């Protein structure tokens, strides 16, 4: 038994190492003094300072953050509505189609989604005169695919929701809207919170869809990182990666806390 | 005093797909009574209750509560409150907020809410538990919170769906009397749905036995037990020996109405049989007796004397005797 336990422990260590050593290395090398990404030359905060003065990178990060905030909020509202209908309305004309449409962005290749979005925006610009490609079109693009994830989370939460709680509220004199506001919403709030965080992270690191709908003048953080890597990697990338890992880890911890409650 | 019935149900029907859950029910419920709807699972008793609360819309017929037609009236506008089988306490609110929920929807002033919630909690003996969460309470306490929440709005009619089903046996018996006490003290009308005939019999002033969406019989517990209207009711409530009298007539005879003796008794009806089985239940013993050339009959004897053995042995031949008025003659 001891031998088996030791074997299992070794396998576990390899598994964790495979997943986390690269991340740990990125974090460590963000404090590297050397100009080369892969050669260690002592501890330094040089590249952290450099990144903080890199206007292009910072403005791209700020743009990505704003897009992620807006699109996560929009996806949460729309995803809540879609998930609620899917969980609560057993039949209406086109229910099958609606259900498939909600899930479609999750299974459809993002390249296809990107092209179709681009065609839509080009068309709308020709015939309606807008919107110009940039902030708004990226938000719309990101919302389209993130809302599916929120809808699925909400639908799953409502599926195992005790309906008699809502009936009890109505029985006690609450209108359907008050029932939703005072009983349904507080009880599915953790699911909404984790849905929002999921949408936020999806938007923050999306590259493919963004490249199609961004237009020429707009550059988000992932686009900026991708293009700077192609020009030659700079240790600032390590610093940026470290910050993103920290933000993602924080979001993950909050999300787990929310769903556990 | 208003002598008009508090609830009047007329030709009410509701079907779910192929199943007729409620199939033409007529029923009147008197103000201030504790009425029980009794039946097996799937007999339509819960659907009837949900129709009263407004969670289901009837396919036909109508419900009048206090003289007002409730057809098309949403649950939140009905002068009715319900206690759910699962209790349906709001897990994200403490006990006081659960009880206050209905009053807040009516926009009752804060100060009045506080006093009425305290009163309701005192009524169910939960004073001082207002700050607890439902998850921190025992099953019996949760049941009482659910009751307080349903009572606090002083509804004209309180619907209770299997109010005691989730409690253990000991607690159930105490709570049964507690419910009757509350109902009498507050002078409310209760409709209790239950599958437990003992519960229905001991609590209700009147009860209806339901079968396949229809009401088989309505009456006081005594009427239903001693004068069942059909073989279904006789068999459903308590234990009955149902004897074929020929000509399509049957006799429903309760086990305790039969006397056992060694010699032939001096009674209008007497037959002999062999003791097949004895079930000793403490307060009484149930005998299964195979009548010669007839059915196996159940006879019960109250154990009024402390003894260490039964009065009759298995395999013994005994006489069964009863008077002509001991059973109910049934046509169907």
Coordinates of C-alpha atoms in Angstrom, one line a residue:
Chain A
X1 CA 0.0 0.0 0.0
X2 CA 2.8 2.4 0.9
X3 CA 4.4 1.7 -2.5
X4 CA 1.2 2.5 -4.3
X5 CA 0.7 5.7 -2.3
X6 CA 4.2 6.8 -3.1
X7 CA 3.6 6.1 -6.8
X8 CA 0.4 8.1 -6.8
X9 CA 2.1 11.0 -5.0
X10 CA 4.9 11.0 -7.6
X11 CA 2.4 11.0 -10.5
X12 CA 0.5 13.9 -8.8
X13 CA 3.8 15.9 -8.5
X14 CA 4.5 15.4 -12.2
X15 CA 1.0 16.5 -13.0
X16 CA 1.2 19.6 -11.0
X17 CA 4.8 20.4 -12.3
X18 CA 3.5 20.0 -15.9
X19 CA 0.7 22.5 -15.3
X20 CA 2.4 25.0 -13.0
X21 CA 6.2 25.1 -13.6
X22 CA 5.8 27.1 -16.8
X23 CA 3.7 29.7 -15.0
X24 CA 6.1 29.8 -12.1
X25 CA 9.0 30.3 -14.5
X26 CA 7.2 33.2 -16.2
X27 CA 6.6 34.8 -12.8
X28 CA 10.3 34.3 -11.8
X29 CA 11.6 35.6 -15.0
X30 CA 9.5 38.8 -14.7
X31 CA 12.1 39.7 -12.0
X32 CA 15.0 39.0 -14.3
X33 CA 17.6 41.6 -14.9
X34 CA 18.7 40.3 -18.3
X35 CA 17.4 41.7 -21.6
X36 CA 17.0 38.1 -22.9
X37 CA 13.8 36.3 -21.9
X38 CA 15.4 33.0 -21.2
X39 CA 18.8 33.8 -19.5
X40 CA 18.8 34.5 -15.8
X41 CA 21.0 37.4 -14.8
X42 CA 19.9 38.3 -11.2
X43 CA 16.9 39.9 -9.5
X44 CA 15.6 43.2 -10.8
X45 CA 12.4 45.2 -10.9
X46 CA 13.6 46.8 -14.2
X47 CA 11.0 45.3 -16.5
X48 CA 8.2 46.0 -14.1
X49 CA 9.1 49.7 -14.2
X50 CA 9.5 49.5 -18.0
X51 CA 6.0 48.0 -18.4
X52 CA 4.5 50.7 -16.1
X53 CA 5.9 53.3 -18.5
X54 CA 4.9 51.5 -21.7
X55 CA 2.1 53.7 -22.8
X56 CA 1.0 51.5 -25.7
X57 CA 0.7 48.4 -23.6
X58 CA -1.1 50.2 -20.8
X59 CA -3.6 51.8 -23.0
X60 CA -4.3 48.4 -24.6
X61 CA -4.7 46.9 -21.2
X62 CA -7.1 49.7 -20.1
X63 CA -9.2 49.2 -23.3
X64 CA -9.3 45.4 -22.7
X65 CA -10.4 45.9 -19.2
X66 CA -13.2 48.3 -20.2
X67 CA -14.4 45.9 -23.0
X68 CA -14.4 43.0 -20.5
X69 CA -16.4 44.9 -17.9
X70 CA -19.0 46.0 -20.4
X71 CA -19.3 42.7 -22.2
X72 CA -19.4 40.7 -19.0
X73 CA -22.2 42.8 -17.7
X74 CA -24.2 42.6 -20.9
X75 CA -23.7 38.9 -21.2
X76 CA -24.8 38.4 -17.7
X77 CA -28.0 40.3 -18.3
X78 CA -28.8 38.6 -21.6
X79 CA -27.6 35.2 -20.4
X80 CA -29.8 35.5 -17.3
X81 CA -32.8 36.2 -19.6
X82 CA -32.0 33.4 -22.0
X83 CA -31.2 30.9 -19.2
X84 CA -34.4 31.8 -17.3
X85 CA -36.6 31.2 -20.4
X86 CA -34.9 27.9 -21.2
X87 CA -35.3 26.7 -17.6
X88 CA -38.8 28.0 -17.0
X89 CA -40.8 28.1 -20.2
X90 CA -41.5 24.5 -21.2
X91 CA -42.8 25.2 -24.7
X92 CA -43.1 28.2 -27.0
X93 CA -42.8 28.4 -30.8
X94 CA -39.2 28.0 -31.8
X95 CA -38.0 26.8 -28.4
X96 CA -35.7 24.1 -30.0
X97 CA -34.2 26.7 -32.4
X98 CA -33.7 29.2 -29.5
X99 CA -32.0 26.5 -27.3
X100 CA -29.6 25.6 -30.1
X101 CA -28.9 29.2 -30.9
X102 CA -27.9 29.9 -27.3
X103 CA -25.5 27.0 -27.3
X104 CA -24.2 27.5 -30.8
X105 CA -21.4 30.0 -30.0
X106 CA -19.9 27.4 -27.5
X107 CA -19.4 24.8 -30.2
X108 CA -18.9 26.9 -33.3
X109 CA -15.3 27.6 -34.3
X110 CA -14.4 31.1 -33.3
X111 CA -12.9 31.8 -36.7
X112 CA -16.4 31.2 -38.2
X113 CA -18.0 33.4 -35.6
X114 CA -15.4 36.1 -36.3
X115 CA -16.0 36.1 -40.0
X116 CA -19.7 36.2 -39.7
X117 CA -19.5 39.0 -37.3
X118 CA -17.2 40.9 -39.6
X119 CA -19.6 40.4 -42.5
X120 CA -22.4 41.7 -40.3
X121 CA -20.6 44.8 -39.3
X122 CA -19.3 45.6 -42.8
X123 CA -22.9 45.1 -44.1
X124 CA -24.4 47.3 -41.4
X125 CA -21.8 50.0 -42.1
X126 CA -22.8 50.0 -45.8
X127 CA -26.5 50.0 -45.3
X128 CA -27.0 51.6 -41.9
X129 CA -23.8 53.7 -41.8
X130 CA -22.5 52.2 -38.5
X131 CA -21.3 51.2 -36.1
X132 CA -17.7 51.9 -36.8
X133 CA -15.5 49.0 -35.9
X134 CA -13.8 49.4 -32.5
X135 CA -14.9 49.4 -28.9
X136 CA -18.6 48.8 -29.6
X137 CA -18.2 46.0 -32.2
X138 CA -15.7 44.2 -29.9
X139 CA -18.2 44.4 -27.0
X140 CA -20.9 43.0 -29.3
X141 CA -18.7 40.2 -30.5
X142 CA -17.5 39.2 -27.0
X143 CA -21.1 39.4 -25.6
X144 CA -22.4 37.0 -28.3
X145 CA -20.2 34.2 -27.2
X146 CA -20.0 34.8 -23.5
X147 CA -23.7 35.0 -23.0
X148 CA -24.0 31.3 -23.9
X149 CA -21.8 30.4 -20.9
X150 CA -23.8 32.6 -18.6
X151 CA -27.1 31.1 -20.0
X152 CA -25.9 27.6 -19.4
X153 CA -24.8 28.4 -15.8
X154 CA -28.1 30.1 -15.0
X155 CA -30.2 27.3 -16.6
X156 CA -28.3 24.7 -14.6
X157 CA -28.9 26.6 -11.4
X158 CA -32.6 27.1 -12.1
X159 CA -33.1 23.4 -13.1
X160 CA -32.4 22.3 -9.5
X161 CA -34.2 25.3 -8.0
X162 CA -37.0 24.4 -5.6
X163 CA -40.1 25.8 -7.4
X164 CA -42.1 25.8 -4.2
X165 CA -40.0 28.7 -2.9
X166 CA -41.3 30.9 -5.7
X167 CA -44.8 29.5 -5.2
X168 CA -44.6 30.3 -1.5
X169 CA -43.5 33.9 -2.2
X170 CA -46.5 34.4 -4.6
X171 CA -48.8 32.7 -2.1
X172 CA -47.7 35.3 0.5
X173 CA -48.7 38.1 -1.8
X174 CA -45.6 38.8 -4.0
X175 CA -46.2 39.7 -7.6
X176 CA -44.2 37.6 -10.2
X177 CA -41.7 40.4 -10.5
X178 CA -41.3 40.8 -6.7
X179 CA -40.9 37.0 -6.4
X180 CA -38.1 37.1 -8.9
X181 CA -36.4 40.1 -7.2
X182 CA -36.7 38.8 -3.6
X183 CA -36.5 35.1 -4.0
X184 CA -35.2 33.8 -7.3
X185 CA -32.5 36.4 -7.9
X186 CA -30.8 36.2 -4.5
X187 CA -30.7 32.5 -4.7
X188 CA -29.2 32.3 -8.2
X189 CA -26.8 35.3 -7.5
X190 CA -23.8 33.0 -6.9
X191 CA -24.4 31.5 -10.4
X192 CA -24.7 34.9 -11.9
X193 CA -21.5 36.1 -10.2
X194 CA -19.5 33.1 -11.5
X195 CA -21.1 33.6 -14.9
X196 CA -20.0 37.2 -14.9
X197 CA -16.4 36.3 -14.0
X198 CA -16.4 33.6 -16.7
X199 CA -17.5 36.1 -19.3
X200 CA -15.0 38.7 -18.0
X201 CA -12.1 36.3 -18.4
X202 CA -13.3 35.1 -21.8
X203 CA -13.4 38.6 -23.0
X204 CA -10.1 39.7 -21.5
X205 CA -8.0 37.1 -23.3
X206 CA -10.0 36.8 -26.6
X207 CA -7.8 37.2 -29.6
X208 CA -9.5 35.5 -32.6
X209 CA -12.9 37.2 -32.5
X210 CA -11.3 40.5 -31.6
X211 CA -9.0 40.5 -34.6
X212 CA -12.0 40.2 -36.9
X213 CA -14.1 42.9 -35.4
X214 CA -11.6 45.4 -34.0
X215 CA -11.0 47.5 -37.1
X216 CA -7.7 49.1 -37.9
X217 CA -7.3 51.7 -35.1
X218 CA -8.2 49.6 -32.1
X219 CA -5.7 47.3 -30.3
X220 CA -6.7 45.2 -27.2
X221 CA -4.2 43.7 -24.8
X222 CA -4.1 40.2 -26.4
X223 CA -3.6 41.8 -29.8
X224 CA -0.8 44.0 -28.5
X225 CA 0.9 41.1 -26.8
X226 CA 0.6 38.9 -29.9
X227 CA 2.1 41.5 -32.2
X228 CA 4.9 42.4 -29.8
X229 CA 5.9 38.7 -29.4
X230 CA 6.1 38.5 -33.2
X231 CA 8.6 41.4 -33.2
X232 CA 10.8 39.7 -30.7
X233 CA 10.0 38.8 -27.1
X234 CA 10.8 41.4 -24.4
X235 CA 10.8 40.5 -20.7
X236 CA 8.0 42.9 -20.2
X237 CA 5.8 40.1 -21.6
X238 CA 6.7 38.1 -18.5
X239 CA 5.7 41.0 -16.2
X240 CA 2.4 41.3 -18.1
X241 CA 1.8 37.5 -17.9
X242 CA 2.4 37.6 -14.2
X243 CA -0.2 40.4 -13.7
X244 CA -2.7 38.5 -15.8
X245 CA -2.1 35.3 -13.8
X246 CA -2.7 37.2 -10.6
X247 CA -5.9 38.7 -11.9
X248 CA -7.2 35.3 -13.2
X249 CA -6.3 33.5 -10.0
X250 CA -8.2 36.1 -8.0
X251 CA -11.2 35.8 -10.3
X252 CA -11.1 32.1 -10.0
X253 CA -10.9 32.1 -6.2
X254 CA -13.9 34.6 -6.0
X255 CA -15.8 32.4 -8.5
X256 CA -15.3 29.2 -6.5
X257 CA -16.2 31.0 -3.2
X258 CA -19.5 32.2 -4.8
X259 CA -20.5 28.8 -6.1
X260 CA -19.8 27.1 -2.9
X261 CA -22.0 29.3 -0.8
Chain B
X1 CA -71.8 35.3 12.1
X2 CA -71.7 34.6 8.4
X3 CA -73.2 31.2 7.6
X4 CA -72.2 31.3 4.0
X5 CA -69.6 28.6 3.2
X6 CA -66.1 29.9 3.0
X7 CA -65.2 27.8 0.0
X8 CA -67.6 26.6 -2.7
X9 CA -66.2 24.3 -5.4
X10 CA -68.4 23.7 -8.4
X11 CA -67.9 20.9 -11.0
X12 CA -64.1 21.5 -10.8
X13 CA -62.0 19.6 -13.3
X14 CA -58.3 19.5 -14.2
X15 CA -56.4 17.1 -16.3
X16 CA -52.7 16.7 -17.0
X17 CA -52.3 15.2 -20.4
X18 CA -54.1 11.8 -20.2
X19 CA -54.6 11.9 -16.4
X20 CA -57.7 13.3 -14.9
X21 CA -56.3 14.7 -11.7
X22 CA -59.5 16.3 -10.6
X23 CA -62.7 15.0 -12.3
X24 CA -65.7 17.0 -11.4
X25 CA -65.5 17.9 -7.8
X26 CA -68.3 19.6 -5.9
X27 CA -67.5 20.6 -2.3
X28 CA -68.5 23.2 0.3
X29 CA -66.3 24.1 3.2
X30 CA -67.9 25.6 6.3
X31 CA -66.4 28.7 8.0
X32 CA -64.2 27.7 10.9
X33 CA -63.9 24.0 10.3
X34 CA -60.8 21.9 9.9
X35 CA -61.4 20.0 6.8
X36 CA -59.2 17.1 5.6
X37 CA -58.8 15.9 2.1
X38 CA -57.7 12.2 2.4
X39 CA -56.6 9.9 -0.3
X40 CA -53.8 7.8 -1.7
X41 CA -51.0 9.2 -3.9
X42 CA -52.3 10.4 -7.2
X43 CA -55.9 10.7 -6.1
X44 CA -56.0 14.4 -6.9
X45 CA -56.0 15.9 -3.4
X46 CA -52.8 17.9 -3.9
X47 CA -54.0 19.2 -7.3
X48 CA -57.3 20.3 -5.6
X49 CA -55.3 22.2 -3.0
X50 CA -53.1 23.8 -5.7
X51 CA -56.2 24.8 -7.6
X52 CA -57.5 26.5 -4.4
X53 CA -54.1 28.4 -4.0
X54 CA -54.2 29.4 -7.6
X55 CA -51.0 27.5 -8.8
X56 CA -53.1 25.6 -11.3
X57 CA -55.9 26.8 -13.5
X58 CA -59.0 24.6 -13.8
X59 CA -60.1 23.2 -17.1
X60 CA -63.7 23.5 -16.0
X61 CA -65.8 24.5 -13.0
X62 CA -65.1 27.3 -10.6
X63 CA -64.0 28.0 -7.0
X64 CA -65.6 30.6 -4.9
X65 CA -63.8 31.8 -1.8
X66 CA -65.9 33.9 0.6
X67 CA -68.5 34.3 -2.2
X68 CA -65.9 35.6 -4.7
X69 CA -65.2 33.8 -7.9
X70 CA -61.4 33.0 -7.9
X71 CA -61.2 31.9 -11.6
X72 CA -58.3 33.7 -13.2
X73 CA -57.2 35.4 -10.0
X74 CA -53.4 35.0 -9.5
X75 CA -52.1 33.3 -6.3
X76 CA -50.7 36.6 -4.9
X77 CA -54.2 38.2 -4.9
X78 CA -56.1 35.3 -3.2
X79 CA -57.1 35.6 0.5
X80 CA -55.5 32.2 1.0
X81 CA -52.2 31.1 2.4
X82 CA -50.5 27.7 2.1
X83 CA -48.1 25.7 4.1
X84 CA -46.0 23.6 1.8
X85 CA -45.1 20.0 2.3
X86 CA -41.4 20.9 1.9
X87 CA -42.1 24.0 4.1
X88 CA -40.5 26.2 1.3
X89 CA -38.7 28.4 3.8
X90 CA -36.5 31.0 2.1
X91 CA -33.0 29.8 2.9
X92 CA -31.4 33.3 2.4
X93 CA -33.6 35.0 5.0
X94 CA -33.7 34.5 8.8
X95 CA -36.8 33.2 10.6
X96 CA -38.1 36.7 11.3
X97 CA -37.7 37.8 7.7
X98 CA -39.4 34.6 6.5
X99 CA -42.4 35.3 8.7
X100 CA -42.4 39.0 7.8
X101 CA -42.3 38.3 4.1
X102 CA -46.1 38.3 3.5
X103 CA -46.6 41.4 5.7
X104 CA -43.9 43.3 3.8
X105 CA -45.7 42.6 0.5
X106 CA -48.8 44.2 2.0
X107 CA -46.7 47.2 3.0
X108 CA -47.7 46.9 6.7
X109 CA -45.8 49.5 8.8
X110 CA -42.4 48.3 10.1
X111 CA -43.4 48.6 13.8
X112 CA -46.6 46.6 13.2
X113 CA -44.6 43.9 11.3
X114 CA -42.3 43.5 14.2
X115 CA -45.1 43.0 16.7
X116 CA -47.1 40.7 14.4
X117 CA -44.0 38.6 13.7
X118 CA -43.2 38.3 17.4
X119 CA -46.8 37.3 18.0
X120 CA -46.8 34.7 15.3
X121 CA -43.5 33.2 16.5
X122 CA -44.9 33.1 20.1
X123 CA -48.0 31.3 18.8
X124 CA -45.8 28.5 17.5
X125 CA -43.5 28.6 20.5
X126 CA -40.5 29.9 18.7
X127 CA -39.9 33.1 20.6
X128 CA -36.3 34.2 20.4
X129 CA -35.6 32.2 17.3
X130 CA -36.1 35.1 14.9
X131 CA -32.4 35.6 14.0
X132 CA -31.8 32.0 13.1
X133 CA -31.5 30.7 9.5
X134 CA -33.8 27.9 8.4
X135 CA -30.7 25.7 8.0
X136 CA -30.0 26.1 11.7
X137 CA -33.4 24.7 12.8
X138 CA -34.6 21.2 13.4
X139 CA -37.3 19.7 11.3
X140 CA -40.0 20.4 13.8
X141 CA -38.9 24.0 14.2
X142 CA -38.9 24.5 10.5
X143 CA -42.4 23.1 10.3
X144 CA -43.5 25.7 12.9
X145 CA -41.8 28.6 11.1
X146 CA -43.7 27.6 8.0
X147 CA -46.9 27.6 10.0
X148 CA -46.2 31.0 11.5
X149 CA -45.4 32.4 8.1
X150 CA -48.7 31.1 6.7
X151 CA -50.7 32.3 9.7
X152 CA -49.2 35.8 10.2
X153 CA -51.3 37.3 7.3
X154 CA -54.5 36.0 9.0
X155 CA -55.9 34.4 5.9
X156 CA -59.5 33.5 5.5
X157 CA -58.4 30.1 4.6
X158 CA -55.2 28.2 5.4
X159 CA -54.2 25.3 3.1
X160 CA -51.8 22.7 4.6
X161 CA -50.2 20.2 2.3
X162 CA -49.2 17.1 4.3
X163 CA -48.2 19.3 7.3
X164 CA -47.0 16.4 9.4
X165 CA -45.5 14.1 6.8
X166 CA -41.9 15.2 7.3
X167 CA -41.9 14.8 11.1
X168 CA -41.1 11.7 13.1
X169 CA -43.8 9.8 14.7
X170 CA -43.6 11.1 18.2
X171 CA -43.4 14.7 17.1
X172 CA -46.3 14.1 14.7
X173 CA -48.8 13.3 17.4
X174 CA -48.0 16.3 19.5
X175 CA -48.1 18.6 16.5
X176 CA -51.4 17.2 15.4
X177 CA -53.1 18.5 18.6
X178 CA -51.1 21.7 18.4
X179 CA -52.6 22.4 14.9
X180 CA -56.1 21.7 16.1
X181 CA -55.6 24.0 19.1
X182 CA -54.3 26.8 16.8
X183 CA -57.2 26.4 14.4
X184 CA -59.7 26.7 17.2
X185 CA -57.9 29.5 19.0
X186 CA -57.6 31.6 15.9
X187 CA -61.0 30.6 14.6
X188 CA -59.6 30.0 11.1
X189 CA -60.6 27.6 8.4
X190 CA -58.0 24.9 7.7
X191 CA -57.9 22.5 4.7
X192 CA -55.4 19.8 5.4
X193 CA -54.3 17.4 2.6
X194 CA -53.0 14.1 3.9
X195 CA -52.5 10.5 2.9
X196 CA -52.6 9.4 6.6
X197 CA -56.1 8.4 7.6
X198 CA -55.3 8.4 11.3
X199 CA -54.1 12.0 11.0
X200 CA -57.2 13.0 9.0
X201 CA -59.6 11.2 11.4
X202 CA -58.1 12.6 14.6
X203 CA -57.8 16.2 13.4
X204 CA -60.7 17.0 11.1
X205 CA -64.2 18.0 11.9
X206 CA -65.1 16.8 8.4
X207 CA -63.2 15.0 5.8
X208 CA -63.5 14.0 2.1
X209 CA -62.0 10.7 0.8
X210 CA -60.8 11.1 -2.7
X211 CA -60.3 8.5 -5.3
X212 CA -59.1 9.0 -8.9
X213 CA -60.0 12.7 -9.0
X214 CA -63.4 12.3 -7.5
X215 CA -64.8 12.6 -4.0
X216 CA -65.8 9.2 -2.8
X217 CA -67.5 10.4 0.4
X218 CA -67.7 13.5 2.6
X219 CA -68.6 13.3 6.3
X220 CA -67.5 13.5 9.9
X221 CA -64.8 11.0 10.9
X222 CA -67.5 8.9 12.7
X223 CA -69.8 8.9 9.6
X224 CA -67.0 7.7 7.4
X225 CA -65.7 5.0 9.7
X226 CA -69.1 3.6 10.9
X227 CA -71.2 4.3 7.8
X228 CA -68.9 4.1 4.7
X229 CA -70.8 4.7 1.5
X230 CA -68.8 2.3 -0.6
X231 CA -66.5 -0.6 -0.5
X232 CA -63.6 1.7 -1.4
X233 CA -64.2 4.0 1.6
X234 CA -64.8 1.1 3.9
X235 CA -61.5 -0.4 2.8
X236 CA -59.5 2.8 2.7
X237 CA -60.4 4.0 6.2
X238 CA -59.4 1.6 8.8
X239 CA -59.6 -2.1 8.4
X240 CA -62.9 -3.7 7.2
X241 CA -64.0 -7.3 6.6
X242 CA -66.1 -7.1 3.5
X243 CA -68.5 -10.0 3.3
X244 CA -70.5 -10.9 0.2
X245 CA -74.2 -11.0 1.1
X246 CA -75.3 -12.0 -2.4
X247 CA -77.7 -10.0 -4.6
X248 CA -74.9 -7.5 -5.2
X249 CA -74.9 -6.5 -1.5
X250 CA -71.9 -6.4 0.8
X251 CA -71.4 -6.1 4.5
X252 CA -68.5 -4.0 5.8
X253 CA -67.7 -5.2 9.3
X254 CA -64.9 -3.6 11.5
X255 CA -62.6 -6.0 13.3
X256 CA -63.4 -4.6 16.7
X257 CA -67.2 -5.1 16.3
X258 CA -66.7 -8.8 16.3
X259 CA -66.4 -10.8 19.6
X260 CA -64.4 -14.0 19.9
X261 CA -65.4 -16.9 22.2
X262 CA -64.8 -20.6 22.6
X263 CA -68.4 -21.6 22.7
X264 CA -71.1 -20.4 20.3
X265 CA -72.1 -16.9 21.3
X266 CA -75.7 -15.8 21.9
X267 CA -75.6 -13.2 19.1
X268 CA -77.6 -12.6 15.9
X269 CA -74.7 -13.7 13.7
X270 CA -72.3 -16.5 14.7
X271 CA -69.8 -18.5 12.6
X272 CA -66.8 -20.6 13.6
X273 CA -63.3 -20.6 12.2
X274 CA -59.7 -21.5 12.9
X275 CA -57.1 -19.0 14.3
X276 CA -54.5 -18.7 11.5
X277 CA -52.4 -15.8 12.8
X278 CA -52.1 -13.5 15.7
X279 CA -50.5 -10.0 15.6
X280 CA -49.8 -8.7 19.1
X281 CA -49.7 -4.8 18.9
X282 CA -49.6 -4.1 22.6
X283 CA -52.8 -2.2 23.0
X284 CA -54.7 -4.7 20.9
X285 CA -54.2 -8.0 19.2
X286 CA -55.3 -8.7 15.6
X287 CA -56.5 -12.2 14.9
X288 CA -56.7 -13.6 11.4
X289 CA -59.4 -16.3 11.4
X290 CA -60.2 -18.7 8.5
X291 CA -63.9 -19.2 8.5
X292 CA -64.9 -22.7 7.3
X293 CA -65.8 -22.5 3.6
X294 CA -65.5 -18.7 3.8
X295 CA -63.0 -15.8 3.8
X296 CA -60.2 -15.1 6.2
X297 CA -61.6 -12.5 8.7
X298 CA -59.8 -10.0 10.9
X299 CA -60.9 -9.6 14.5
X300 CA -59.3 -7.3 17.0
X301 CA -59.3 -7.6 20.8
X302 CA -58.4 -4.8 23.1
X303 CA -55.9 -6.0 25.7
X304 CA -57.7 -4.7 28.8
X305 CA -56.0 -7.1 31.1
X306 CA -52.2 -7.5 31.6
X307 CA -51.4 -11.1 30.7
X308 CA -48.3 -12.8 29.3
X309 CA -50.2 -14.8 26.7
X310 CA -53.0 -14.5 24.2
X311 CA -56.5 -15.6 25.1
X312 CA -56.6 -17.9 22.1
X313 CA -54.0 -20.0 20.4
X314 CA -53.0 -20.4 16.9
X315 CA -54.8 -23.4 15.3
X316 CA -57.6 -23.2 17.9
X317 CA -61.3 -23.3 16.7
X318 CA -63.2 -20.2 17.9
X319 CA -66.5 -18.6 17.4
X320 CA -67.1 -15.2 15.9
X321 CA -70.2 -13.3 16.8
X322 CA -71.7 -9.9 16.0
X323 CA -75.0 -8.1 16.1
X324 CA -77.1 -7.2 13.1
X325 CA -76.3 -3.5 13.4
X326 CA -72.5 -4.1 13.8
X327 CA -71.7 -3.6 10.1
X328 CA -72.7 -1.4 7.2
X329 CA -74.6 -2.9 4.3
X330 CA -73.3 -1.6 1.0
X331 CA -74.7 -1.8 -2.5
X332 CA -71.5 -1.3 -4.4

